[in-house]
Amino acid sequence: MFARIRLATPSDVPHIHKMIHQMAVFERLTHLCSATENSLSSTLFSPTTKPFHSFTIFLLEVSPNPFTDSVITDPSFTPVVKVVHLDLPIDDPEKETFTTNAVNDVSVAGFVLFFPNYSTFLAKPGFYIEDLFVRDCFRRKGFGKMLLSTVAKQAVKMGYGRVEWVVLDWNVNAIKFYEEMGAKILHEWRVCRLTGDALEAYGIAD
Amino acid sequence: MFARIRLATPSDVPHIHKMIHQMAVFERLTHLCSATENSLSSTLFSPTTKPFHSFTIFLLEVSPNPFTDSVITDPSFTPVVKVVHLDLPIDDPEKETFTTNAVNDVSVAGFVLFFPNYSTFLAKPGFYIEDLFVRDCFRRKGFGKMLLSTVAKQAVKMGYGRVEWVVLDWNVNAIKFYEEMGAKILHEWRVCRLTGDALEAYGIAD
């Protein structure tokens, strides 16, 4: 099987939207997921969202055939292609839904969404990974590692100082995987969030 | 006393650098702080760092006199001015170091550094606050709240969905303050960080 990571484009939004919904189902948080194709398009692909300098999505595609189409949509990133050896072929029940190139049998298997953050101590930008998702039938085959590695490699290429993300404290499998990737878990820090009505109140406050 | 919040400019870097160093001293982390005026200038004020769409710094200035200078450096933000009533005058031992306008007796009292983040569930950007700092002699006078509120207000104005930051779990005073500001503490999430040699390794990996 061939796997490719490339920058997502506006035409990928329907697939990205479906995967975001699947992620919400997996996390049992569908009641908190209000993303639509329109709201994703307008916020992720606006004129100010330059890849790597704002919200950026790497899309993971798979195919039983070598990739023949050119998908260099931005000069700042050359797609990464890998040959993946599998013991058993993958049966994708949603193949039709996630097809990007029917002629060459290419479909979307996952994505990672990230954007720059900044460390004042390092005086350097870094990347923050908001979402890393691999579709159900493609899990435990190294694709998550491939997506995360590609973000890390891009960070090094740009001279950035860190790649950060968050994990649920009970998700021991994920924590083990991240530690094996070289990440440290910052046990002392807690995320604070101001949102909803509590945030809106500041819009009308003096 | 008069307090003003405005967008920082490249000429503020020496003051920002000194405050970052003071923050490192406060956190006993000076050994991790490698920021220089040059590295801050080139990463915080590059052509790609458009205020609110990339790394953004609000500077807090104080003066015994009303502000008379115009500091609208960017059409996207009009400085916020407040009159602060104090029981006792503040004795600032570092006043000379932090003066921005000697004629009008204006000096820098703090800053907040933030940048956009993104929620796929909301399909909306938000703001992430990396640093919020008020100089020692100006603490416990509402300036931290003024800085945080100004970021929250800007988020609402831009239609953003969240303002987030992190806090040390043993810093109960800070946690209480943030909760009073309307923030929720996300107790289950842990920050993961890939940095230093572990990150650099990805630059040479296949």
mmCIF file of C-alpha atoms in Angstrom:
data_model
loop_
_atom_site.group_PDB
_atom_site.id
_atom_site.type_symbol
_atom_site.label_atom_id
_atom_site.label_comp_id
_atom_site.label_asym_id
_atom_site.label_seq_id
_atom_site.Cartn_x
_atom_site.Cartn_y
_atom_site.Cartn_z
ATOM 1 C CA MET A 1 0.000 0.000 0.000
ATOM 2 C CA PHE A 2 1.164 3.534 -0.775
ATOM 3 C CA ALA A 3 0.640 6.370 1.717
ATOM 4 C CA ARG A 4 1.031 10.064 0.992
ATOM 5 C CA ILE A 5 0.918 13.181 3.175
ATOM 6 C CA ARG A 6 0.088 16.449 1.424
ATOM 7 C CA LEU A 7 -1.307 19.879 2.331
ATOM 8 C CA ALA A 8 -5.105 19.905 2.319
ATOM 9 C CA THR A 9 -6.961 22.227 -0.050
ATOM 10 C CA PRO A 10 -10.473 23.733 0.106
ATOM 11 C CA SER A 11 -11.794 20.822 -1.973
ATOM 12 C CA ASP A 12 -10.825 18.448 0.865
ATOM 13 C CA VAL A 13 -13.210 20.122 3.330
ATOM 14 C CA PRO A 14 -16.063 17.581 2.922
ATOM 15 C CA HIS A 15 -13.672 14.739 3.856
ATOM 16 C CA ILE A 16 -12.152 16.735 6.722
ATOM 17 C CA HIS A 17 -15.628 17.555 8.024
ATOM 18 C CA LYS A 18 -16.614 13.873 8.023
ATOM 19 C CA MET A 19 -13.449 12.916 9.918
ATOM 20 C CA ILE A 20 -14.014 15.665 12.509
ATOM 21 C CA HIS A 21 -17.476 14.210 13.047
ATOM 22 C CA GLN A 22 -16.008 10.691 13.410
ATOM 23 C CA MET A 23 -13.509 12.047 15.946
ATOM 24 C CA ALA A 24 -16.394 13.552 17.955
ATOM 25 C CA VAL A 25 -18.199 10.197 17.900
ATOM 26 C CA PHE A 26 -15.022 8.432 19.100
ATOM 27 C CA GLU A 27 -14.639 10.950 21.951
ATOM 28 C CA ARG A 28 -18.387 10.801 22.716
ATOM 29 C CA LEU A 29 -18.525 14.563 22.239
ATOM 30 C CA THR A 30 -20.870 14.934 19.240
ATOM 31 C CA HIS A 31 -23.014 17.364 21.292
ATOM 32 C CA LEU A 32 -20.026 19.772 21.349
ATOM 33 C CA CYS A 33 -19.258 19.508 17.628
ATOM 34 C CA SER A 34 -20.888 22.307 15.654
ATOM 35 C CA ALA A 35 -18.490 22.379 12.680
ATOM 36 C CA THR A 36 -20.065 22.535 9.226
ATOM 37 C CA GLU A 37 -18.397 22.369 5.803
ATOM 38 C CA ASN A 38 -19.059 26.103 5.395
ATOM 39 C CA SER A 39 -17.659 27.148 8.767
ATOM 40 C CA LEU A 40 -14.554 24.992 8.241
ATOM 41 C CA SER A 41 -13.982 26.365 4.724
ATOM 42 C CA SER A 42 -14.231 29.992 5.751
ATOM 43 C CA THR A 43 -11.995 29.676 8.827
ATOM 44 C CA LEU A 44 -9.375 27.198 7.553
ATOM 45 C CA PHE A 45 -8.927 28.509 4.034
ATOM 46 C CA SER A 46 -9.215 32.287 4.351
ATOM 47 C CA PRO A 47 -6.715 34.650 2.701
ATOM 48 C CA THR A 48 -4.839 34.966 6.033
ATOM 49 C CA THR A 49 -4.285 31.216 6.571
ATOM 50 C CA LYS A 50 -0.872 30.729 4.945
ATOM 51 C CA PRO A 51 0.351 27.120 5.459
ATOM 52 C CA PHE A 52 2.705 26.769 8.474
ATOM 53 C CA HIS A 53 2.151 30.428 9.423
ATOM 54 C CA SER A 54 -1.481 29.843 10.388
ATOM 55 C CA PHE A 55 -3.907 26.884 10.566
ATOM 56 C CA THR A 56 -2.478 24.043 8.496
ATOM 57 C CA ILE A 57 -3.816 20.597 7.599
ATOM 58 C CA PHE A 58 -1.813 17.638 6.385
ATOM 59 C CA LEU A 59 -4.040 15.052 4.723
ATOM 60 C CA LEU A 60 -3.095 11.365 4.703
ATOM 61 C CA GLU A 61 -4.063 9.487 1.547
ATOM 62 C CA VAL A 62 -3.651 5.801 0.759
ATOM 63 C CA SER A 63 -3.786 3.831 -2.459
ATOM 64 C CA PRO A 64 -2.957 0.314 -3.627
ATOM 65 C CA ASN A 65 -1.261 1.997 -6.621
ATOM 66 C CA PRO A 66 1.677 4.416 -6.809
ATOM 67 C CA PHE A 67 0.548 8.054 -6.754
ATOM 68 C CA THR A 68 0.643 9.527 -10.253
ATOM 69 C CA ASP A 69 -1.149 12.864 -9.794
ATOM 70 C CA SER A 70 0.805 15.978 -8.857
ATOM 71 C CA VAL A 71 -0.512 17.562 -5.694
ATOM 72 C CA ILE A 72 2.096 20.239 -4.958
ATOM 73 C CA THR A 73 -0.442 22.907 -4.053
ATOM 74 C CA ASP A 74 2.035 25.092 -2.197
ATOM 75 C CA PRO A 75 5.760 25.551 -2.864
ATOM 76 C CA SER A 76 6.451 25.391 0.893
ATOM 77 C CA PHE A 77 5.757 21.648 1.149
ATOM 78 C CA THR A 78 6.610 18.664 -1.026
ATOM 79 C CA PRO A 79 4.295 15.701 -0.342
ATOM 80 C CA VAL A 80 5.774 12.762 1.541
ATOM 81 C CA VAL A 81 5.201 9.294 0.062
ATOM 82 C CA LYS A 82 5.847 5.987 1.811
ATOM 83 C CA VAL A 83 5.368 2.362 0.895
ATOM 84 C CA VAL A 84 3.553 0.578 3.720
ATOM 85 C CA HIS A 85 3.854 -3.192 4.031
ATOM 86 C CA LEU A 86 0.735 -4.841 5.449
ATOM 87 C CA ASP A 87 0.197 -8.413 6.614
ATOM 88 C CA LEU A 88 -3.435 -8.265 5.533
ATOM 89 C CA PRO A 89 -5.186 -5.961 3.062
ATOM 90 C CA ILE A 90 -7.338 -3.287 4.676
ATOM 91 C CA ASP A 91 -11.068 -3.537 4.109
ATOM 92 C CA ASP A 92 -12.363 0.039 4.116
ATOM 93 C CA PRO A 93 -16.173 0.054 4.543
ATOM 94 C CA GLU A 94 -16.270 3.793 3.753
ATOM 95 C CA LYS A 95 -13.941 3.777 0.780
ATOM 96 C CA GLU A 96 -16.429 5.419 -1.571
ATOM 97 C CA THR A 97 -17.135 8.253 0.861
ATOM 98 C CA PHE A 98 -13.453 9.066 1.237
ATOM 99 C CA THR A 99 -12.246 8.678 -2.360
ATOM 100 C CA THR A 100 -10.203 11.594 -3.726
ATOM 101 C CA ASN A 101 -9.136 10.039 -7.010
ATOM 102 C CA ALA A 102 -11.334 7.212 -8.255
ATOM 103 C CA VAL A 103 -9.199 6.484 -11.342
ATOM 104 C CA ASN A 104 -6.120 5.729 -9.255
ATOM 105 C CA ASP A 105 -8.013 4.333 -6.243
ATOM 106 C CA VAL A 106 -6.861 7.033 -3.787
ATOM 107 C CA SER A 107 -8.747 7.658 -0.551
ATOM 108 C CA VAL A 108 -8.309 9.754 2.583
ATOM 109 C CA ALA A 109 -7.189 7.861 5.709
ATOM 110 C CA GLY A 110 -6.540 10.650 8.216
ATOM 111 C CA PHE A 111 -5.366 14.172 8.904
ATOM 112 C CA VAL A 112 -3.462 16.368 11.323
ATOM 113 C CA LEU A 113 -4.390 19.998 12.008
ATOM 114 C CA PHE A 114 -1.726 22.266 13.508
ATOM 115 C CA PHE A 115 -0.670 25.897 13.700
ATOM 116 C CA PRO A 116 2.215 27.990 15.078
ATOM 117 C CA ASN A 117 2.562 28.701 18.763
ATOM 118 C CA TYR A 118 5.319 30.686 20.467
ATOM 119 C CA SER A 119 7.720 30.258 23.361
ATOM 120 C CA THR A 120 9.031 33.489 24.903
ATOM 121 C CA PHE A 121 11.768 31.568 26.740
ATOM 122 C CA LEU A 122 13.099 30.128 23.466
ATOM 123 C CA ALA A 123 12.098 33.291 21.532
ATOM 124 C CA LYS A 124 11.028 30.861 18.833
ATOM 125 C CA PRO A 125 7.790 29.692 17.260
ATOM 126 C CA GLY A 126 6.746 26.061 17.479
ATOM 127 C CA PHE A 127 3.785 24.018 16.278
ATOM 128 C CA TYR A 128 0.691 23.138 18.273
ATOM 129 C CA ILE A 129 -1.211 20.069 17.082
ATOM 130 C CA GLU A 130 -4.940 20.515 17.633
ATOM 131 C CA ASP A 131 -6.095 17.242 16.061
ATOM 132 C CA LEU A 132 -4.472 14.050 14.889
ATOM 133 C CA PHE A 133 -6.926 11.558 13.405
ATOM 134 C CA VAL A 134 -6.626 8.252 11.576
ATOM 135 C CA ARG A 135 -9.807 6.571 10.337
ATOM 136 C CA ASP A 136 -10.825 3.432 12.219
ATOM 137 C CA CYS A 137 -9.762 0.773 9.714
ATOM 138 C CA PHE A 138 -6.319 2.374 9.269
ATOM 139 C CA ARG A 139 -5.345 2.463 12.951
ATOM 140 C CA ARG A 140 -2.353 0.665 14.531
ATOM 141 C CA LYS A 141 -0.422 0.635 11.271
ATOM 142 C CA GLY A 142 2.007 3.497 11.868
ATOM 143 C CA PHE A 143 -0.051 6.222 10.171
ATOM 144 C CA GLY A 144 -0.394 8.325 13.338
ATOM 145 C CA LYS A 145 3.368 8.188 13.732
ATOM 146 C CA MET A 146 3.799 9.159 10.069
ATOM 147 C CA LEU A 147 1.540 12.232 10.513
ATOM 148 C CA LEU A 148 3.196 13.321 13.784
ATOM 149 C CA SER A 149 6.700 12.780 12.365
ATOM 150 C CA THR A 150 5.895 14.909 9.332
ATOM 151 C CA VAL A 151 4.835 17.806 11.578
ATOM 152 C CA ALA A 152 7.995 17.374 13.707
ATOM 153 C CA LYS A 153 10.194 17.266 10.593
ATOM 154 C CA GLN A 154 8.571 20.453 9.282
ATOM 155 C CA ALA A 155 9.177 22.153 12.658
ATOM 156 C CA VAL A 156 12.885 21.271 12.525
ATOM 157 C CA LYS A 157 13.089 22.426 8.898
ATOM 158 C CA MET A 158 11.685 25.823 9.905
ATOM 159 C CA GLY A 159 14.008 26.142 12.920
ATOM 160 C CA TYR A 160 11.061 25.916 15.321
ATOM 161 C CA GLY A 161 11.689 24.967 18.958
ATOM 162 C CA ARG A 162 8.785 22.750 20.002
ATOM 163 C CA VAL A 163 5.859 20.613 18.917
ATOM 164 C CA GLU A 164 3.092 20.463 21.520
ATOM 165 C CA TRP A 165 -0.370 18.956 21.901
ATOM 166 C CA VAL A 166 -2.629 17.682 24.702
ATOM 167 C CA VAL A 167 -3.742 14.215 25.757
ATOM 168 C CA LEU A 168 -6.391 12.939 28.201
ATOM 169 C CA ASP A 169 -4.695 11.735 31.403
ATOM 170 C CA TRP A 170 -6.513 8.366 31.326
ATOM 171 C CA ASN A 171 -5.500 7.618 27.726
ATOM 172 C CA VAL A 172 -2.490 5.508 28.726
ATOM 173 C CA ASN A 173 -2.033 3.990 25.269
ATOM 174 C CA ALA A 174 -1.763 7.420 23.678
ATOM 175 C CA ILE A 175 0.612 8.635 26.422
ATOM 176 C CA LYS A 176 2.848 5.580 25.894
ATOM 177 C CA PHE A 177 2.857 6.192 22.129
ATOM 178 C CA TYR A 178 3.763 9.881 22.576
ATOM 179 C CA GLU A 179 6.555 9.084 25.031
ATOM 180 C CA GLU A 180 7.964 6.566 22.548
ATOM 181 C CA MET A 181 7.922 9.372 19.974
ATOM 182 C CA GLY A 182 10.203 11.378 22.309
ATOM 183 C CA ALA A 183 7.594 13.652 23.891
ATOM 184 C CA LYS A 184 7.556 14.656 27.556
ATOM 185 C CA ILE A 185 4.248 14.840 29.439
ATOM 186 C CA LEU A 186 4.015 18.068 31.481
ATOM 187 C CA HIS A 187 2.199 16.701 34.522
ATOM 188 C CA GLU A 188 2.014 19.971 36.486
ATOM 189 C CA TRP A 189 0.239 22.140 33.918
ATOM 190 C CA ARG A 190 -3.535 22.534 33.525
ATOM 191 C CA VAL A 191 -5.379 24.036 30.584
ATOM 192 C CA CYS A 192 -7.660 27.002 31.368
ATOM 193 C CA ARG A 193 -10.513 27.806 29.001
ATOM 194 C CA LEU A 194 -12.779 30.833 28.748
ATOM 195 C CA THR A 195 -15.634 30.095 26.330
ATOM 196 C CA GLY A 196 -19.399 30.336 25.721
ATOM 197 C CA ASP A 197 -21.394 32.815 27.804
ATOM 198 C CA ALA A 198 -18.450 33.472 30.147
ATOM 199 C CA LEU A 199 -16.418 34.673 27.151
ATOM 200 C CA GLU A 200 -19.289 36.531 25.480
ATOM 201 C CA ALA A 201 -19.765 38.531 28.700
ATOM 202 C CA TYR A 202 -16.469 40.308 27.968
ATOM 203 C CA GLY A 203 -17.891 41.616 24.693
ATOM 204 C CA ILE A 204 -20.447 43.745 26.527
ATOM 205 C CA ALA A 205 -18.359 44.503 29.649
ATOM 206 C CA ASP A 206 -16.949 47.969 30.196
ATOM 207 C CA MET B 1 -3.016 56.728 37.986
ATOM 208 C CA PHE B 2 -3.711 56.201 34.294
ATOM 209 C CA ALA B 3 -3.283 52.779 32.653
ATOM 210 C CA ARG B 4 -3.201 52.079 28.941
ATOM 211 C CA ILE B 5 -3.113 48.889 26.889
ATOM 212 C CA ARG B 6 -1.744 49.180 23.355
ATOM 213 C CA LEU B 7 -0.176 46.930 20.715
ATOM 214 C CA ALA B 8 3.566 46.559 21.211
ATOM 215 C CA THR B 9 5.952 47.697 18.468
ATOM 216 C CA PRO B 10 9.546 46.662 17.621
ATOM 217 C CA SER B 11 10.851 49.555 19.731
ATOM 218 C CA ASP B 12 9.267 47.921 22.818
ATOM 219 C CA VAL B 13 11.449 44.804 22.516
ATOM 220 C CA PRO B 14 14.077 45.875 25.101
ATOM 221 C CA HIS B 15 11.308 46.322 27.722
ATOM 222 C CA ILE B 16 9.617 43.056 26.718
ATOM 223 C CA HIS B 17 12.940 41.233 26.909
ATOM 224 C CA LYS B 18 13.562 42.536 30.449
ATOM 225 C CA MET B 19 10.087 41.438 31.579
ATOM 226 C CA ILE B 20 10.552 37.955 30.073
ATOM 227 C CA HIS B 21 13.758 37.681 32.086
ATOM 228 C CA GLN B 22 11.930 38.835 35.259
ATOM 229 C CA MET B 23 9.247 36.212 34.592
ATOM 230 C CA ALA B 24 11.956 33.530 34.303
ATOM 231 C CA VAL B 25 13.431 34.685 37.635
ATOM 232 C CA PHE B 26 9.963 34.539 39.257
ATOM 233 C CA GLU B 27 9.435 30.994 37.919
ATOM 234 C CA ARG B 28 13.024 30.005 38.837
ATOM 235 C CA LEU B 29 13.564 29.015 35.229
ATOM 236 C CA THR B 30 16.326 31.403 34.122
ATOM 237 C CA HIS B 31 18.382 28.400 32.939
ATOM 238 C CA LEU B 32 15.664 27.721 30.333
ATOM 239 C CA CYS B 33 15.383 31.298 29.105
ATOM 240 C CA SER B 34 17.519 31.896 26.035
ATOM 241 C CA ALA B 35 15.582 34.837 24.563
ATOM 242 C CA THR B 36 17.623 37.828 23.375
ATOM 243 C CA GLU B 37 16.434 41.182 22.053
ATOM 244 C CA ASN B 38 17.493 40.108 18.568
ATOM 245 C CA SER B 39 15.740 36.728 18.632
ATOM 246 C CA LEU B 40 12.554 38.319 19.993
ATOM 247 C CA SER B 41 12.598 41.086 17.373
ATOM 248 C CA SER B 42 13.047 38.759 14.431
ATOM 249 C CA THR B 43 10.384 36.247 15.518
ATOM 250 C CA LEU B 44 7.735 38.590 16.979
ATOM 251 C CA PHE B 45 7.905 41.383 14.426
ATOM 252 C CA SER B 46 8.506 39.636 11.124
ATOM 253 C CA PRO B 47 6.502 40.491 7.993
ATOM 254 C CA THR B 48 4.207 37.481 8.654
ATOM 255 C CA THR B 49 3.236 38.460 12.229
ATOM 256 C CA LYS B 50 0.050 40.450 11.609
ATOM 257 C CA PRO B 51 -1.557 41.456 14.950
ATOM 258 C CA PHE B 52 -4.335 39.052 16.042
ATOM 259 C CA HIS B 53 -3.577 36.734 13.094
ATOM 260 C CA SER B 54 -0.193 35.726 14.487
ATOM 261 C CA PHE B 55 1.899 36.454 17.609
ATOM 262 C CA THR B 56 0.503 39.563 19.292
ATOM 263 C CA ILE B 57 1.649 41.565 22.319
ATOM 264 C CA PHE B 58 -0.445 43.982 24.328
ATOM 265 C CA LEU B 59 1.740 46.293 26.415
ATOM 266 C CA LEU B 60 0.462 47.791 29.669
ATOM 267 C CA GLU B 61 1.681 51.316 30.386
ATOM 268 C CA VAL B 62 1.025 53.476 33.435
ATOM 269 C CA SER B 63 1.429 57.173 34.098
ATOM 270 C CA PRO B 64 0.449 59.666 36.798
ATOM 271 C CA ASN B 65 -0.659 61.932 33.922
ATOM 272 C CA PRO B 66 -3.315 61.471 31.211
ATOM 273 C CA PHE B 67 -1.862 59.928 28.035
ATOM 274 C CA THR B 68 -1.339 62.594 25.388
ATOM 275 C CA ASP B 69 0.709 60.728 22.750
ATOM 276 C CA SER B 70 -1.058 58.894 19.931
ATOM 277 C CA VAL B 71 -0.051 55.243 19.815
ATOM 278 C CA ILE B 72 -2.476 53.816 17.244
ATOM 279 C CA THR B 73 0.155 51.739 15.474
ATOM 280 C CA ASP B 74 -2.336 49.426 13.789
ATOM 281 C CA PRO B 75 -5.878 50.215 12.620
ATOM 282 C CA SER B 76 -7.091 46.881 14.042
ATOM 283 C CA PHE B 77 -6.804 48.001 17.678
ATOM 284 C CA THR B 78 -7.606 51.214 19.511
ATOM 285 C CA PRO B 79 -5.705 51.497 22.813
ATOM 286 C CA VAL B 80 -7.720 51.006 26.003
ATOM 287 C CA VAL B 81 -7.277 53.626 28.721
ATOM 288 C CA LYS B 82 -8.462 53.331 32.320
ATOM 289 C CA VAL B 83 -8.206 55.503 35.386
ATOM 290 C CA VAL B 84 -6.972 53.408 38.316
ATOM 291 C CA HIS B 85 -7.670 54.590 41.865
ATOM 292 C CA LEU B 86 -4.957 53.616 44.335
ATOM 293 C CA ASP B 87 -4.923 53.855 48.137
ATOM 294 C CA LEU B 88 -1.179 54.440 48.096
ATOM 295 C CA PRO B 89 1.096 55.669 45.324
ATOM 296 C CA ILE B 90 3.263 52.969 43.741
ATOM 297 C CA ASP B 91 6.996 53.239 44.296
ATOM 298 C CA ASP B 92 8.604 51.771 41.195
ATOM 299 C CA PRO B 93 12.290 50.996 41.843
ATOM 300 C CA GLU B 94 12.844 50.310 38.137
ATOM 301 C CA LYS B 95 10.971 53.252 36.739
ATOM 302 C CA GLU B 96 13.901 54.580 34.710
ATOM 303 C CA THR B 97 14.527 51.201 33.096
ATOM 304 C CA PHE B 98 10.926 50.900 31.959
ATOM 305 C CA THR B 99 10.192 54.463 30.842
ATOM 306 C CA THR B 100 8.645 54.792 27.369
ATOM 307 C CA ASN B 101 7.909 58.521 27.443
ATOM 308 C CA ALA B 102 9.966 60.539 29.911
ATOM 309 C CA VAL B 103 8.221 63.837 29.171
ATOM 310 C CA ASN B 104 4.842 62.500 30.185
ATOM 311 C CA ASP B 105 6.159 60.077 32.841
ATOM 312 C CA VAL B 106 4.926 56.906 31.087
ATOM 313 C CA SER B 107 6.399 53.503 31.955
ATOM 314 C CA VAL B 108 5.740 49.863 31.108
ATOM 315 C CA ALA B 109 4.023 47.808 33.842
ATOM 316 C CA GLY B 110 3.300 44.510 32.091
ATOM 317 C CA PHE B 111 2.388 42.644 28.917
ATOM 318 C CA VAL B 112 0.385 39.775 27.518
ATOM 319 C CA LEU B 113 1.539 37.672 24.557
ATOM 320 C CA PHE B 114 -1.086 35.707 22.638
ATOM 321 C CA PHE B 115 -1.820 34.233 19.203
ATOM 322 C CA PRO B 116 -4.646 32.454 17.389
ATOM 323 C CA ASN B 117 -5.434 28.818 18.034
ATOM 324 C CA TYR B 118 -8.207 26.752 16.426
ATOM 325 C CA SER B 119 -11.020 24.474 17.553
ATOM 326 C CA THR B 120 -12.212 21.959 14.961
ATOM 327 C CA PHE B 121 -15.358 21.246 17.016
ATOM 328 C CA LEU B 122 -16.345 24.937 16.965
ATOM 329 C CA ALA B 123 -14.792 25.429 13.482
ATOM 330 C CA LYS B 124 -13.590 28.728 14.884
ATOM 331 C CA PRO B 125 -10.302 30.313 15.838
ATOM 332 C CA GLY B 126 -9.644 31.397 19.407
ATOM 333 C CA PHE B 127 -6.751 32.997 21.259
ATOM 334 C CA TYR B 128 -4.051 31.205 23.217
ATOM 335 C CA ILE B 129 -2.286 33.282 25.884
ATOM 336 C CA GLU B 130 1.352 32.252 26.199
ATOM 337 C CA ASP B 131 2.391 34.828 28.806
ATOM 338 C CA LEU B 132 0.665 37.271 31.092
ATOM 339 C CA PHE B 133 3.060 39.331 33.192
ATOM 340 C CA VAL B 134 2.687 42.311 35.523
ATOM 341 C CA ARG B 135 5.836 43.790 37.070
ATOM 342 C CA ASP B 136 6.289 43.142 40.787
ATOM 343 C CA CYS B 137 5.330 46.582 42.182
ATOM 344 C CA PHE B 138 2.149 46.689 40.063
ATOM 345 C CA ARG B 139 0.684 43.354 41.184
ATOM 346 C CA ARG B 140 -2.635 42.876 43.013
ATOM 347 C CA LYS B 141 -4.105 46.063 41.565
ATOM 348 C CA GLY B 142 -6.316 44.654 38.810
ATOM 349 C CA PHE B 143 -3.788 44.985 35.973
ATOM 350 C CA GLY B 144 -3.690 41.247 35.252
ATOM 351 C CA LYS B 145 -7.468 41.284 34.974
ATOM 352 C CA MET B 146 -7.289 44.324 32.687
ATOM 353 C CA LEU B 147 -4.839 42.548 30.343
ATOM 354 C CA LEU B 148 -6.815 39.275 30.299
ATOM 355 C CA SER B 149 -10.127 41.115 29.781
ATOM 356 C CA THR B 150 -8.706 43.027 26.840
ATOM 357 C CA VAL B 151 -7.711 39.768 25.141
ATOM 358 C CA ALA B 152 -11.157 38.273 25.873
ATOM 359 C CA LYS B 153 -12.909 41.366 24.525
ATOM 360 C CA GLN B 154 -10.823 41.223 21.338
ATOM 361 C CA ALA B 155 -11.734 37.533 20.923
ATOM 362 C CA VAL B 156 -15.450 38.341 21.176
ATOM 363 C CA LYS B 157 -15.053 41.254 18.754
ATOM 364 C CA MET B 158 -13.484 38.920 16.177
ATOM 365 C CA GLY B 159 -16.145 36.239 16.661
ATOM 366 C CA TYR B 160 -13.614 33.836 18.155
ATOM 367 C CA GLY B 161 -14.821 30.920 20.274
ATOM 368 C CA ARG B 162 -12.299 30.501 23.104
ATOM 369 C CA VAL B 163 -9.466 32.047 25.070
ATOM 370 C CA GLU B 164 -7.104 29.445 26.544
ATOM 371 C CA TRP B 165 -3.898 29.348 28.553
ATOM 372 C CA VAL B 166 -2.168 27.033 31.056
ATOM 373 C CA VAL B 167 -1.541 27.268 34.794
ATOM 374 C CA LEU B 168 0.618 25.263 37.227
ATOM 375 C CA ASP B 169 -1.622 22.937 39.261
ATOM 376 C CA TRP B 170 -0.118 24.093 42.598
ATOM 377 C CA ASN B 171 -0.684 27.782 41.837
ATOM 378 C CA VAL B 172 -3.994 27.950 43.714
ATOM 379 C CA ASN B 173 -4.106 31.758 43.793
ATOM 380 C CA ALA B 174 -3.849 31.941 40.015
ATOM 381 C CA ILE B 175 -6.448 29.183 39.578
ATOM 382 C CA LYS B 176 -8.881 31.028 41.883
ATOM 383 C CA PHE B 177 -8.306 34.262 39.950
ATOM 384 C CA TYR B 178 -8.911 32.542 36.588
ATOM 385 C CA GLU B 179 -12.075 30.845 37.823
ATOM 386 C CA GLU B 180 -13.361 34.217 39.048
ATOM 387 C CA MET B 181 -12.695 35.515 35.536
ATOM 388 C CA GLY B 182 -15.091 32.826 34.225
ATOM 389 C CA ALA B 183 -12.512 30.263 33.070
ATOM 390 C CA LYS B 184 -12.878 26.499 33.479
ATOM 391 C CA ILE B 185 -9.863 24.402 34.446
ATOM 392 C CA LEU B 186 -9.630 21.275 32.246
ATOM 393 C CA HIS B 187 -8.386 18.822 34.876
ATOM 394 C CA GLU B 188 -8.161 15.753 32.600
ATOM 395 C CA TRP B 189 -5.857 17.130 29.910
ATOM 396 C CA ARG B 190 -2.045 16.995 29.939
ATOM 397 C CA VAL B 191 0.320 18.955 27.740
ATOM 398 C CA CYS B 192 2.740 16.897 25.608
ATOM 399 C CA ARG B 193 5.943 18.505 24.398
ATOM 400 C CA LEU B 194 8.512 17.395 21.831
ATOM 401 C CA THR B 195 11.577 19.618 22.041
ATOM 402 C CA GLY B 196 15.391 19.739 22.102
ATOM 403 C CA ASP B 197 17.301 16.703 20.854
ATOM 404 C CA ALA B 198 14.136 14.572 20.691
ATOM 405 C CA LEU B 199 12.661 17.058 18.208
ATOM 406 C CA GLU B 200 15.906 17.620 16.282
ATOM 407 C CA ALA B 201 16.114 13.863 15.692
ATOM 408 C CA TYR B 202 13.129 14.164 13.329
ATOM 409 C CA GLY B 203 15.095 16.553 11.139
ATOM 410 C CA ILE B 204 17.569 13.842 10.183
ATOM 411 C CA ALA B 205 15.168 10.846 10.353
ATOM 412 C CA ASP B 206 14.009 9.176 7.173
#
